[in-house]
mmCIF file of C-alpha atoms and ligand atoms in Angstrom:
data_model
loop_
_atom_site.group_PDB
_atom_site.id
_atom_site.type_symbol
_atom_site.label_atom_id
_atom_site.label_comp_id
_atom_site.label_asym_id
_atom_site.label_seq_id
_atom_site.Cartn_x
_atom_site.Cartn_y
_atom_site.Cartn_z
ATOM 1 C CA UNK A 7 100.607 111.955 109.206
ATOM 2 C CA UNK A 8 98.594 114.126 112.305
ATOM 3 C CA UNK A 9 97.534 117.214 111.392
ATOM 4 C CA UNK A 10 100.284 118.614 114.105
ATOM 5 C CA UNK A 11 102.562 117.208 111.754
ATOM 6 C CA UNK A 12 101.458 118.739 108.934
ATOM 7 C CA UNK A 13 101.010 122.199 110.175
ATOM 8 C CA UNK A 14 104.868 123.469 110.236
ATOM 9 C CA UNK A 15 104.385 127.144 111.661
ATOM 10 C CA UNK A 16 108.795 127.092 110.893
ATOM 11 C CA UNK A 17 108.693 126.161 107.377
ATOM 12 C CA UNK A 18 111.364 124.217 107.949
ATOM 13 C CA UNK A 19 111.192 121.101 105.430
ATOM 14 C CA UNK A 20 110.737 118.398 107.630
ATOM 15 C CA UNK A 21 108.265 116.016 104.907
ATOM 16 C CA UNK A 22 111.060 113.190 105.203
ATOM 17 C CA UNK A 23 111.877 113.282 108.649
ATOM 18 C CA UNK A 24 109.298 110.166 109.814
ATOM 19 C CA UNK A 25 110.059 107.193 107.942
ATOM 20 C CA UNK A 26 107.278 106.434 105.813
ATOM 21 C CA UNK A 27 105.743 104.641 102.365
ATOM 22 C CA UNK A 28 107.987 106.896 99.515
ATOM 23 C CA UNK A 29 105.694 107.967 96.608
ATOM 24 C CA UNK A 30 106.938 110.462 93.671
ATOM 25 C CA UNK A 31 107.927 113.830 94.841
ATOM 26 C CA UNK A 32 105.144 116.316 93.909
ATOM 27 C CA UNK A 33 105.295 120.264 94.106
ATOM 28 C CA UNK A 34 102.083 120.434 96.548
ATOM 29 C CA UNK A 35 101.155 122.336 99.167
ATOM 30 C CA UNK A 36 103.319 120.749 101.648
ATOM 31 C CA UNK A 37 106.161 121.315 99.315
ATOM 32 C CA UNK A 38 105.204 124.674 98.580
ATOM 33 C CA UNK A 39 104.702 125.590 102.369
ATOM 34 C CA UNK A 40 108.592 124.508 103.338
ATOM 35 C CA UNK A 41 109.590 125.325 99.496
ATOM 36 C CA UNK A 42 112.846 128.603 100.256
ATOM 37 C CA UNK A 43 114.478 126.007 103.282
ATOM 38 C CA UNK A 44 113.904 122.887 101.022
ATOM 39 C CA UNK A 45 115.757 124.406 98.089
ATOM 40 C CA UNK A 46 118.549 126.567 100.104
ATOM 41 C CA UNK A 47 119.244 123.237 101.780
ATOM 42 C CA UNK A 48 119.462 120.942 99.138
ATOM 43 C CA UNK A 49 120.908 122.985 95.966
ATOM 44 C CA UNK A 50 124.475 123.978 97.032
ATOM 45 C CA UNK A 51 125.216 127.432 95.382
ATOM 46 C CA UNK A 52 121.395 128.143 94.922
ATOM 47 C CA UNK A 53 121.863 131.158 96.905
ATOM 48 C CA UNK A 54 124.650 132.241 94.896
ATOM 49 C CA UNK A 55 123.524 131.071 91.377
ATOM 50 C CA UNK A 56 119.820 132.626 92.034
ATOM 51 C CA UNK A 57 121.920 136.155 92.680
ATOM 52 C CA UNK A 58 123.920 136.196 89.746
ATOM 53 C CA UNK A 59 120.988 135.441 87.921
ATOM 54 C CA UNK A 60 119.722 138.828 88.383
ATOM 55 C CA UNK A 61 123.873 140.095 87.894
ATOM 56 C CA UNK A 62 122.860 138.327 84.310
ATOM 57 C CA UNK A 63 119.850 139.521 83.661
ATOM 58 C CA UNK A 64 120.513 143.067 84.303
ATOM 59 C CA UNK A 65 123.437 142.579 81.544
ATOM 60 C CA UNK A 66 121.427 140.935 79.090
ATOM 61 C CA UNK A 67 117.249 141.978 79.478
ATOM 62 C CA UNK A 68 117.262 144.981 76.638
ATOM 63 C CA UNK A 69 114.729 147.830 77.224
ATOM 64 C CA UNK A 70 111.181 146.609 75.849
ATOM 65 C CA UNK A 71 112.019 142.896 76.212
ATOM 66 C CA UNK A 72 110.917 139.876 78.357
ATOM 67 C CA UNK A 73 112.229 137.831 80.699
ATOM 68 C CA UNK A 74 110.494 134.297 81.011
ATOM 69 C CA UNK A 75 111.161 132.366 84.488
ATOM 70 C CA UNK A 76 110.082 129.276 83.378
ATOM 71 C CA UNK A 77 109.430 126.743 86.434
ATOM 72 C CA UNK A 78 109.769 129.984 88.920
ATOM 73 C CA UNK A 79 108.030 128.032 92.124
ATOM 74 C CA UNK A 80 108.013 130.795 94.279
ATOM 75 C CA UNK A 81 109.913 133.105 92.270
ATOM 76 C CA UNK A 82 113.254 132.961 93.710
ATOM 77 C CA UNK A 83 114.476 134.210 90.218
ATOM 78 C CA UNK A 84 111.980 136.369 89.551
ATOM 79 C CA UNK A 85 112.706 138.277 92.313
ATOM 80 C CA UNK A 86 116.472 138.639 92.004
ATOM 81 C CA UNK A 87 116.026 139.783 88.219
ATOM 82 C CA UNK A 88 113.317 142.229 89.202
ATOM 83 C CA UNK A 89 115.882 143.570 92.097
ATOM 84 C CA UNK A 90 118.760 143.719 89.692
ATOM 85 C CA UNK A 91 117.400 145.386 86.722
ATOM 86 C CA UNK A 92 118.587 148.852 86.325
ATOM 87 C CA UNK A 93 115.821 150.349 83.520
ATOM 88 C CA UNK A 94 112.304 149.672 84.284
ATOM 89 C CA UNK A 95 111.581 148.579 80.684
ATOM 90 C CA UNK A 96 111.034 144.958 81.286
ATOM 91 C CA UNK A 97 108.431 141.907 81.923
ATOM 92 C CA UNK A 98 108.929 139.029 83.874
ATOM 93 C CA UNK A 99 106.262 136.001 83.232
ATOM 94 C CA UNK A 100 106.857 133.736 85.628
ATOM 95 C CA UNK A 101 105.635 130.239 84.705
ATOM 96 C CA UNK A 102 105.042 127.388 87.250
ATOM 97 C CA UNK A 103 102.638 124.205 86.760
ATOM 98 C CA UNK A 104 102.001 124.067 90.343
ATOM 99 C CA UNK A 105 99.606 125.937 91.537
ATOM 100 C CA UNK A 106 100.708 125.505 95.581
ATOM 101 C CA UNK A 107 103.645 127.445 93.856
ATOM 102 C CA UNK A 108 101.834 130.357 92.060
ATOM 103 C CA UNK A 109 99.708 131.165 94.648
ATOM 104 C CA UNK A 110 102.056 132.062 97.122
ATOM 105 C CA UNK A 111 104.183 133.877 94.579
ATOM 106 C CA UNK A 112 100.727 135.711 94.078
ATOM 107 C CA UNK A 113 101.297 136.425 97.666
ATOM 108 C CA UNK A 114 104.054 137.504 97.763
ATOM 109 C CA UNK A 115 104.310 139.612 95.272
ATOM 110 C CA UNK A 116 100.618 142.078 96.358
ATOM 111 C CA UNK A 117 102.868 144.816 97.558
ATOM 112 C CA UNK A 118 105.947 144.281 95.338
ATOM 113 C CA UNK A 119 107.139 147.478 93.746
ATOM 114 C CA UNK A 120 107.213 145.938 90.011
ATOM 115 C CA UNK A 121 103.970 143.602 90.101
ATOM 116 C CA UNK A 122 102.531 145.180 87.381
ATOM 117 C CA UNK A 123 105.810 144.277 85.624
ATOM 118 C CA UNK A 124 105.643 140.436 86.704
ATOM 119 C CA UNK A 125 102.932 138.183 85.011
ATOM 120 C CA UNK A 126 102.951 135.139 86.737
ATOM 121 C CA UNK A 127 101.017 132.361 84.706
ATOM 122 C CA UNK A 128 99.873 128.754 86.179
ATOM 123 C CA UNK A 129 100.693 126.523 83.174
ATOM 124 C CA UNK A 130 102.567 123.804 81.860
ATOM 125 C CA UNK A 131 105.660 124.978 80.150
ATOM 126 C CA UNK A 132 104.760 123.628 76.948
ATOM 127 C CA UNK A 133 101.969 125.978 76.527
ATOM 128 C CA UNK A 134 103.249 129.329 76.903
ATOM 129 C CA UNK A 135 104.537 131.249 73.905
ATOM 130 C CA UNK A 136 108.355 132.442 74.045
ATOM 131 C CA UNK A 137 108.338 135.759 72.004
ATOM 132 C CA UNK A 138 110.373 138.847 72.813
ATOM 133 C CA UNK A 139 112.743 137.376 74.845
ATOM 134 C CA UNK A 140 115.749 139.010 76.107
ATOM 135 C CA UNK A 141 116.844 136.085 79.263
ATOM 136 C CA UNK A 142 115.193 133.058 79.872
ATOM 137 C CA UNK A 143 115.198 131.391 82.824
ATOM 138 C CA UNK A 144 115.780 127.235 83.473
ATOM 139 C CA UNK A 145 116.672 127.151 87.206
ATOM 140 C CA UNK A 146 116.253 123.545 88.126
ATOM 141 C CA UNK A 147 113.101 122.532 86.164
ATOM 142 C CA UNK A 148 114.622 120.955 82.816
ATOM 143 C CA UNK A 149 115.437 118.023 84.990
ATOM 144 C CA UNK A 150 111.679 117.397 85.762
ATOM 145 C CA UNK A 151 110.782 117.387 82.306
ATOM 146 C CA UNK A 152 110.557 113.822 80.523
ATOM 147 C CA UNK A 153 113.789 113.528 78.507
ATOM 148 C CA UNK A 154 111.830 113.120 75.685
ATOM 149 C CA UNK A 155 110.586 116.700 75.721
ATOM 150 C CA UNK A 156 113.410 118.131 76.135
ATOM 151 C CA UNK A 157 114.834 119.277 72.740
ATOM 152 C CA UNK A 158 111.018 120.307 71.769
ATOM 153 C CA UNK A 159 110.984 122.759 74.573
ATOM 154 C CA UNK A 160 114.667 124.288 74.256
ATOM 155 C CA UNK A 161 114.250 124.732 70.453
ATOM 156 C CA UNK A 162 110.918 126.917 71.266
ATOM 157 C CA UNK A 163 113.066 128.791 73.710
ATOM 158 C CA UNK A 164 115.347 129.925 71.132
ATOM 159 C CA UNK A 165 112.955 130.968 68.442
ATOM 160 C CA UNK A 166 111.721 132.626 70.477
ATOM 161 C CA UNK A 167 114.039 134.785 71.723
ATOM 162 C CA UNK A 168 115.644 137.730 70.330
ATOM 163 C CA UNK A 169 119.335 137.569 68.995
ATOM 164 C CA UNK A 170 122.025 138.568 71.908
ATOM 165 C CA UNK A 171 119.749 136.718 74.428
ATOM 166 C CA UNK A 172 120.796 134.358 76.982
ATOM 167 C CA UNK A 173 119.458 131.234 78.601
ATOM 168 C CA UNK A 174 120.214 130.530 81.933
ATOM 169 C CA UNK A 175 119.783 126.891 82.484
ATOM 170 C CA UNK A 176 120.446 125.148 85.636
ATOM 171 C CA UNK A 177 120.389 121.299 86.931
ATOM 172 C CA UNK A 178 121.468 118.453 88.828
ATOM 173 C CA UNK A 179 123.785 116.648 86.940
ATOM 174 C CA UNK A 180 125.682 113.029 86.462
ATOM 175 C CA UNK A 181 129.155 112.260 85.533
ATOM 176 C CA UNK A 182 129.777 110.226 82.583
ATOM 177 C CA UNK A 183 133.045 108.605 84.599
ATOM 178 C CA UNK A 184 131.303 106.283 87.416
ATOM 179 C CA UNK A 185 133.959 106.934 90.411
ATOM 180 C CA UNK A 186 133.512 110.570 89.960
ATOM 181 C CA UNK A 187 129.638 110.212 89.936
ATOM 182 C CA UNK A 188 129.646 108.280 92.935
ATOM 183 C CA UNK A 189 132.245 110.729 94.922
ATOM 184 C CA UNK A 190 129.976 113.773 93.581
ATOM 185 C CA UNK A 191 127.011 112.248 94.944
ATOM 186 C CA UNK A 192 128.621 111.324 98.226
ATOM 187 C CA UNK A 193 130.218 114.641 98.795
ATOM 188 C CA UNK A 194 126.254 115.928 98.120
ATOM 189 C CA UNK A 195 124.710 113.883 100.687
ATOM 190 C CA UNK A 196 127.839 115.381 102.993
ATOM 191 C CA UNK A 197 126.404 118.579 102.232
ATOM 192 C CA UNK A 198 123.090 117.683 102.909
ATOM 193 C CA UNK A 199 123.935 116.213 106.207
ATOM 194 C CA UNK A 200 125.860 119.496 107.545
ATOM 195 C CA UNK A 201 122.462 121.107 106.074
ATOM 196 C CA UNK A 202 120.818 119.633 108.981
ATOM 197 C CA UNK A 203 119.384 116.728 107.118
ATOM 198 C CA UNK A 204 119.278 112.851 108.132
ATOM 199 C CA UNK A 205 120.070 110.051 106.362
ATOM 200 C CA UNK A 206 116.828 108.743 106.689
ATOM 201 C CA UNK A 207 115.792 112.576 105.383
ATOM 202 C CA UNK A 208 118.377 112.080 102.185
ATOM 203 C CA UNK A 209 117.547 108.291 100.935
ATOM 204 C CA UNK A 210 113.776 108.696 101.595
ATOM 205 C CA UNK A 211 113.915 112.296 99.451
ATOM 206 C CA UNK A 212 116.349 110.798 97.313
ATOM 207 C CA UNK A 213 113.621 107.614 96.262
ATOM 208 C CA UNK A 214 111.013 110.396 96.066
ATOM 209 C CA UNK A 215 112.936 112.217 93.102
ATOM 210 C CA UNK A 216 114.144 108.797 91.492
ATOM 211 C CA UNK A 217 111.199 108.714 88.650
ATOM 212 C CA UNK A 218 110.804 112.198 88.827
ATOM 213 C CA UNK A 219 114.530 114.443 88.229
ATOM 214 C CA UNK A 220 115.928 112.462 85.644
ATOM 215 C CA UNK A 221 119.676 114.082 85.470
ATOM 216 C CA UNK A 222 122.017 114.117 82.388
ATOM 217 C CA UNK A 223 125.456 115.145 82.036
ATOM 218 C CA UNK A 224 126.809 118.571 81.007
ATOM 219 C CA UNK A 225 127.771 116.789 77.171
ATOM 220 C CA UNK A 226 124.167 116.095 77.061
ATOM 221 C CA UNK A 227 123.139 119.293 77.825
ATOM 222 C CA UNK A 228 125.566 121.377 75.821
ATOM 223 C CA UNK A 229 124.642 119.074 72.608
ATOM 224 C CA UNK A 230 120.775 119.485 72.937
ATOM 225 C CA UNK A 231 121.624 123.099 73.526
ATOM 226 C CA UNK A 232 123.753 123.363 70.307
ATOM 227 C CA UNK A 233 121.534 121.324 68.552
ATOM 228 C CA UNK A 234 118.342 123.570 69.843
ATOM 229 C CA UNK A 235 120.148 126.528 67.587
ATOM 230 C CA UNK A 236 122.078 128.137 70.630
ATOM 231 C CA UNK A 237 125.282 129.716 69.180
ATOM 232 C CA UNK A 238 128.037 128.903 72.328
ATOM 233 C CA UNK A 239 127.193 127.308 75.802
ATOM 234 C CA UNK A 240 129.199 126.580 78.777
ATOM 235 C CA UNK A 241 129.019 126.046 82.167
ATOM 236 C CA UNK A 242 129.595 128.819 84.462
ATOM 237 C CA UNK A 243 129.087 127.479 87.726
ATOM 238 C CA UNK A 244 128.852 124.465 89.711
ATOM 239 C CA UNK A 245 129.401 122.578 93.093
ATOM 240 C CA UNK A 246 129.241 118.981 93.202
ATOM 241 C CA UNK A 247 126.440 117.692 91.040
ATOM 242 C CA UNK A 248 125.185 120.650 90.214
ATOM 243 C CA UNK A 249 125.614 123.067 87.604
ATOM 244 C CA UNK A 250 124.092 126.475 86.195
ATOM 245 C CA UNK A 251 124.764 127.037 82.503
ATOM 246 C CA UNK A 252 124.714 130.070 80.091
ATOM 247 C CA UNK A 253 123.582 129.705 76.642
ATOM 248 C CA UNK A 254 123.908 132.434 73.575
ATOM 249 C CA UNK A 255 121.003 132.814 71.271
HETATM 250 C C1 SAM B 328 113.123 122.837 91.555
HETATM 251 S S1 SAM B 328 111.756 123.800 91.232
HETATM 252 C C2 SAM B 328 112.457 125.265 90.455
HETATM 253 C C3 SAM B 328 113.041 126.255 91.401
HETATM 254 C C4 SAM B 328 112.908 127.679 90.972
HETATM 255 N N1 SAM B 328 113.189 127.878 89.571
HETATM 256 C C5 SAM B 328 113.816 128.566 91.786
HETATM 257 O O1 SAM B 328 114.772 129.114 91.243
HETATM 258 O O2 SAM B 328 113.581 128.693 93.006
HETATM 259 C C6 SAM B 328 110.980 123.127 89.807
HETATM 260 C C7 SAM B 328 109.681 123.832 89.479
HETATM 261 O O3 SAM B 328 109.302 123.482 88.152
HETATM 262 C C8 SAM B 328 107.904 123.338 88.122
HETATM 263 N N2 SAM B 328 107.573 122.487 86.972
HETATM 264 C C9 SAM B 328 107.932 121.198 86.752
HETATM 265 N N3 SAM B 328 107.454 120.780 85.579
HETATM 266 C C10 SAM B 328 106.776 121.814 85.040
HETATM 267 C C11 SAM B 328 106.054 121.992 83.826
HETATM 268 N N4 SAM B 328 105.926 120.993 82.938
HETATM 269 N N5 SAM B 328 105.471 123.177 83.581
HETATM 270 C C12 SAM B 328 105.595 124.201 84.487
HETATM 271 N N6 SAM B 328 106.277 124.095 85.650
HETATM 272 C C13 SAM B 328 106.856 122.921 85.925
HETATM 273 C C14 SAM B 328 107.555 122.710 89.454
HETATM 274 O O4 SAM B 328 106.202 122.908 89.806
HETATM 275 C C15 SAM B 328 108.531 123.433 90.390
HETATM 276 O O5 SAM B 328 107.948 124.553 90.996
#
């Protein structure tokens, strides 16, 4: 790639656009740079679901709690829940692995009316302490963690929250019934296409992900969920292959 290529003063996400050898999708800087247009164009709802996150959070975040935003990238969520909440009595930690990610939420965030409310914390997931927690926040990160870790990392969430909390989980999804899968899928790549992207852009993305966002259904969800010590789940939105959840501590 020339370094005119790389340089992308529009941060429009173009990293697909030249054909090219497909390796696993990381969250780099490239990533990071075109991160808002990559994720508005690709998650249908995510405006939407990233709004009435905050709506949520503003019903559920009690005064002295926490709010954990766990896999925030560049704090989409964060942001909403900081802009909704009506008492001031609150922390956000914002969690991402990626440090492209927490950089420019960093950024971001230097004049920001609530920073000193917002911790933001470059770590994996599995080594931050839940405690205090009023509304957690999954928005589109379970599905890049190995399945295997999975049930570990939701039954922390829950002990560590405080009863009357809510998770907000979020993911692509698959269909246990084939024909629908393969309609939902093709309807998504319809969306993608009238998102501006090619099909070169969608299969050469979509082999990127393939190792990386392993999807499950919403049964599998809703049973590691019950099974994490969540009272009631459900699904309260979704377009396509993509769903954002609620879940009762
Ligand atoms: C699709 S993005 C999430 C989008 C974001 N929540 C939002 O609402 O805009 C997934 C994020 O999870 C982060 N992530 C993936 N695995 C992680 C882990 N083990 N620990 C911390 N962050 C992780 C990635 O770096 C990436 O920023």
């Amino acid at each position: 790639m020339s370094a005119s290529d790389s340089m992308n003063s529009s941060n429009q996400d173009k990293i697909y656009a030249n054909s090219q050898p497909v390796q696993d999708f990381v969250f780099d800087d490239k990533v990071a740079d075109v991160f808002t247009d990559m994720i508005n164009r690709s998650v249908p709802g995510y405006a939407t679901i990233i709004s009435m996150i905050g709506t949520l959070a503003n019903r559920y975040c009690s005064p002295g709690s926490q709010v954990f935003d766990l896999g925030c990238s560049l704090g989409g969520a964060t942001l909403a829940i900081a802009h909704h909440l009506t008492h001031k009595d609150y922390r956000i930690v914002a969690v991402d692995n990626s440090s492209a990610m927490i950089t420019r939420l960093n950024a971001a965030l230097t004049s920001h009316t609530d920073r000193l409310r917002i911790q933001t914390v470059c770590s994996d997931l599995a080594d931050v302490e839940i405690k205090n927690a009023s509304v957690v926040v999954l928005n589109f990160t379970l599905q890049f963690i190995p399945v295997e870790r999975r049930s570990a990392l939701l039954r922390r969430i829950h002990d560590g929250m405080n009863p009357g909390g809510i998770l907000i989980l979020s993911e692509k999804i698959r269909f246990p019934d084939s024909t629908l899968n393969a309609l939902l899928i093709e309807m998504y790549h319809q969306f993608k296409q009238v998102q501006g992207y090619s099909q070169l852009e969608i299969s050469q993305k979509r082999s990127a992900l393939e190792n990386v966002l392993i999807p499950e259904t919403i049964g599998d969800h809703k049973t590691r969920l019950v099974d994490a010590g969540f009272s009631s789940c459900d699904t309260w939105f979704q377009c396509f292959n993509f769903t954002s959840m609620i879940a009762f501590r």
